[in-house]
Coordinates of C-alpha atoms in Angstrom, one line a residue:
M135 CA -2.2 -6.8 11.2
I136 CA -5.1 -6.9 8.8
I137 CA -4.6 -6.6 4.6
K138 CA -7.2 -5.6 2.6
S139 CA -7.4 -5.2 -1.1
L140 CA -9.2 -3.9 -3.4
S141 CA -8.7 -3.3 -7.5
R142 CA -10.0 -1.0 -9.2
K143 CA -10.6 0.0 -12.8
G144 CA -9.3 3.4 -12.9
G145 CA -10.0 6.3 -10.4
F146 CA -5.7 7.5 -9.8
G147 CA -6.8 10.9 -9.1
Q148 CA -10.0 9.9 -7.1
L149 CA -7.7 7.6 -4.5
A150 CA -5.1 10.4 -4.4
D151 CA -7.3 12.5 -2.9
Y152 CA -8.8 10.0 -0.2
F153 CA -5.2 9.2 1.0
C154 CA -4.8 13.2 0.5
K155 CA -7.5 14.4 2.4
S156 CA -7.2 12.9 6.0
E157 CA -6.6 15.6 8.3
N158 CA -4.8 12.9 10.4
S159 CA -2.6 11.4 8.1
K160 CA 0.3 13.6 9.6
G161 CA 2.0 14.3 6.0
D162 CA 3.7 10.9 6.3
F163 CA 3.7 9.1 3.1
F164 CA 5.7 6.1 0.6
L165 CA 7.2 6.4 -2.6
W166 CA 7.9 3.2 -4.5
N167 CA 9.4 3.4 -7.8
L168 CA 8.2 6.7 -8.8
K169 CA 11.1 9.4 -10.4
I170 CA 9.7 12.3 -8.3
N171 CA 11.0 12.2 -4.3
K172 CA 8.2 14.5 -2.6
E173 CA 4.4 14.0 -2.5
E174 CA 2.8 16.2 -5.2
K175 CA -0.3 14.3 -5.6
N176 CA -0.7 15.4 -9.8
F177 CA 2.8 14.3 -10.3
I178 CA 2.2 10.9 -8.7
I179 CA -1.2 10.7 -10.5
R180 CA 0.5 11.7 -14.0
E181 CA 3.1 8.9 -13.7
F182 CA 0.3 6.3 -12.8
L183 CA -1.5 7.3 -15.3
Q184 CA 1.5 7.0 -18.0
N185 CA 2.3 3.6 -16.7
S186 CA -0.9 2.6 -17.1
E187 CA -0.8 2.8 -20.8
Q188 CA 1.5 0.2 -21.1
V189 CA -1.2 -1.8 -21.1
K190 CA -3.3 -2.8 -23.5
A191 CA -6.5 -1.0 -22.7
R192 CA -9.5 -3.8 -22.0
K193 CA -12.7 -3.4 -21.0
N194 CA -12.9 -3.4 -17.2
G195 CA -9.0 -4.0 -17.1
I196 CA -7.6 -3.3 -13.5
L197 CA -5.6 -0.6 -13.7
L198 CA -4.5 -0.3 -10.0
Y199 CA -5.4 -1.7 -6.3
H200 CA -6.2 0.0 -3.2
E201 CA -4.5 -2.1 -0.5
I202 CA -4.8 -1.2 3.2
L203 CA -2.5 -2.5 6.0
S204 CA -4.5 -2.3 9.5
L205 CA -3.5 -2.4 12.7
N206 CA -5.2 -2.5 16.1
G207 CA -6.5 0.3 18.1
E208 CA -5.3 -1.0 21.4
D209 CA -1.7 -1.2 20.1
K210 CA -2.2 2.7 19.2
D211 CA 0.4 4.3 21.9
N212 CA 3.2 1.9 20.4
I213 CA 2.5 2.6 16.5
T214 CA 3.9 5.3 15.0
P215 CA 4.1 6.7 11.1
E216 CA 7.8 5.6 10.6
I217 CA 6.5 1.7 11.8
L218 CA 4.1 1.8 9.4
L219 CA 6.0 2.7 6.7
D220 CA 8.0 0.3 7.7
L221 CA 5.2 -2.7 7.8
A222 CA 4.4 -0.6 4.3
E223 CA 7.6 -0.6 2.8
K224 CA 8.3 -4.7 3.5
Y225 CA 4.9 -5.6 2.3
I226 CA 5.8 -3.8 -1.2
K227 CA 8.9 -6.0 -1.2
L228 CA 6.9 -9.2 -0.9
R229 CA 4.0 -7.9 -2.7
A230 CA 4.4 -5.3 -6.1
R231 CA 8.4 -4.7 -5.8
D232 CA 8.5 -3.6 -9.5
A233 CA 5.3 -1.5 -9.6
L234 CA 4.8 2.0 -9.0
V235 CA 3.1 2.6 -5.2
Y236 CA 1.9 5.8 -3.5
A237 CA 1.9 4.9 0.4
K238 CA 0.1 7.8 2.7
V239 CA -0.6 7.2 6.7
H240 CA -3.6 7.7 8.3
F241 CA -4.3 7.8 11.7
D242 CA -8.0 9.1 11.5
S243 CA -9.8 6.3 13.0
N244 CA -9.1 4.2 15.8
N245 CA -7.2 1.5 14.0
P246 CA -4.0 3.1 12.8
H247 CA -3.7 2.3 8.4
V248 CA -2.3 3.5 5.5
H249 CA -3.2 3.5 2.3
L250 CA -1.7 1.6 -0.7
M251 CA -1.9 2.5 -4.2
I252 CA -0.5 -0.1 -6.4
S253 CA 0.0 -0.2 -10.0
A254 CA -1.7 -3.2 -11.8
N255 CA 1.3 -3.8 -13.8
E256 CA 5.5 -3.1 -13.4
K257 CA 6.9 0.0 -14.1
K258 CA 7.1 0.7 -17.7
S259 CA 6.3 -2.9 -18.4
S260 CA 3.3 -4.6 -19.9
K261 CA 3.9 -7.0 -17.7
K262 CA 0.7 -7.2 -14.7
I263 CA 0.9 -7.8 -11.4
R264 CA -1.3 -10.8 -10.3
L265 CA -1.9 -12.4 -7.2
S266 CA -3.7 -15.4 -6.8
R267 CA -5.3 -16.1 -3.2
A268 CA -2.9 -18.1 -2.2
G269 CA 0.1 -15.9 -2.8
F270 CA -1.5 -13.1 -1.2
G271 CA -2.0 -15.9 1.8
R272 CA 1.7 -16.3 1.9
I273 CA 2.7 -12.5 1.9
K274 CA 0.4 -11.8 4.7
K275 CA 1.7 -14.8 6.7
R276 CA 5.4 -13.6 5.8
L277 CA 4.6 -9.9 7.0
E278 CA 2.9 -10.5 9.8
E279 CA 6.1 -13.1 11.0
Y280 CA 8.2 -9.7 10.1
Q281 CA 6.2 -8.0 12.5
R282 CA 6.2 -10.3 14.9
K283 CA 10.1 -10.1 15.2
K284 CA 10.7 -6.5 14.5
Y285 CA 8.0 -5.1 16.4
P286 CA 7.0 -7.5 19.1
A287 CA 5.0 -5.0 21.4
L288 CA 2.2 -4.5 18.1
M289 CA 0.8 -7.9 20.3
H290 CA -3.1 -7.1 19.8
S291 CA -2.2 -6.3 15.9
E292 CA -1.1 -9.6 15.9
V293 CA -3.2 -12.0 13.5
D294 CA -3.1 -15.6 12.4
H295 CA -3.4 -15.8 8.8
G296 CA -3.5 -19.8 8.3

């Protein structure tokens, strides 16, 4: 599994629009630490915006992370939305347990993947969710280990994260 992390200085609405526009997203989504229990883009955006107001505004400050968990297309026949959402949930528990998260499954390319919008601060807190390069590496290894044990059929999606 390839994990990509992109920091963003804003654009909650733009990112949510991108998540929802895919014709092949199959409607499978995941919400973490959000008050609502269904996918309503405007409410999700509002919660992310309200949460970001807990942090003192800084010029060029990071407001959210756009992260992608991508599996190899050769495993496509063995990948379901439920598997991607399970991997996303495990990733969030390792990476940002106290953050707001909106995740959306996409099958719109050869490689099935899930997009995650993660708040840069903990819910209702000014505490930032910063991750060092080494910490990110440890999380990738632990998630890869989880994937190998729980989903051994996804052998083409295994990556040696060193």
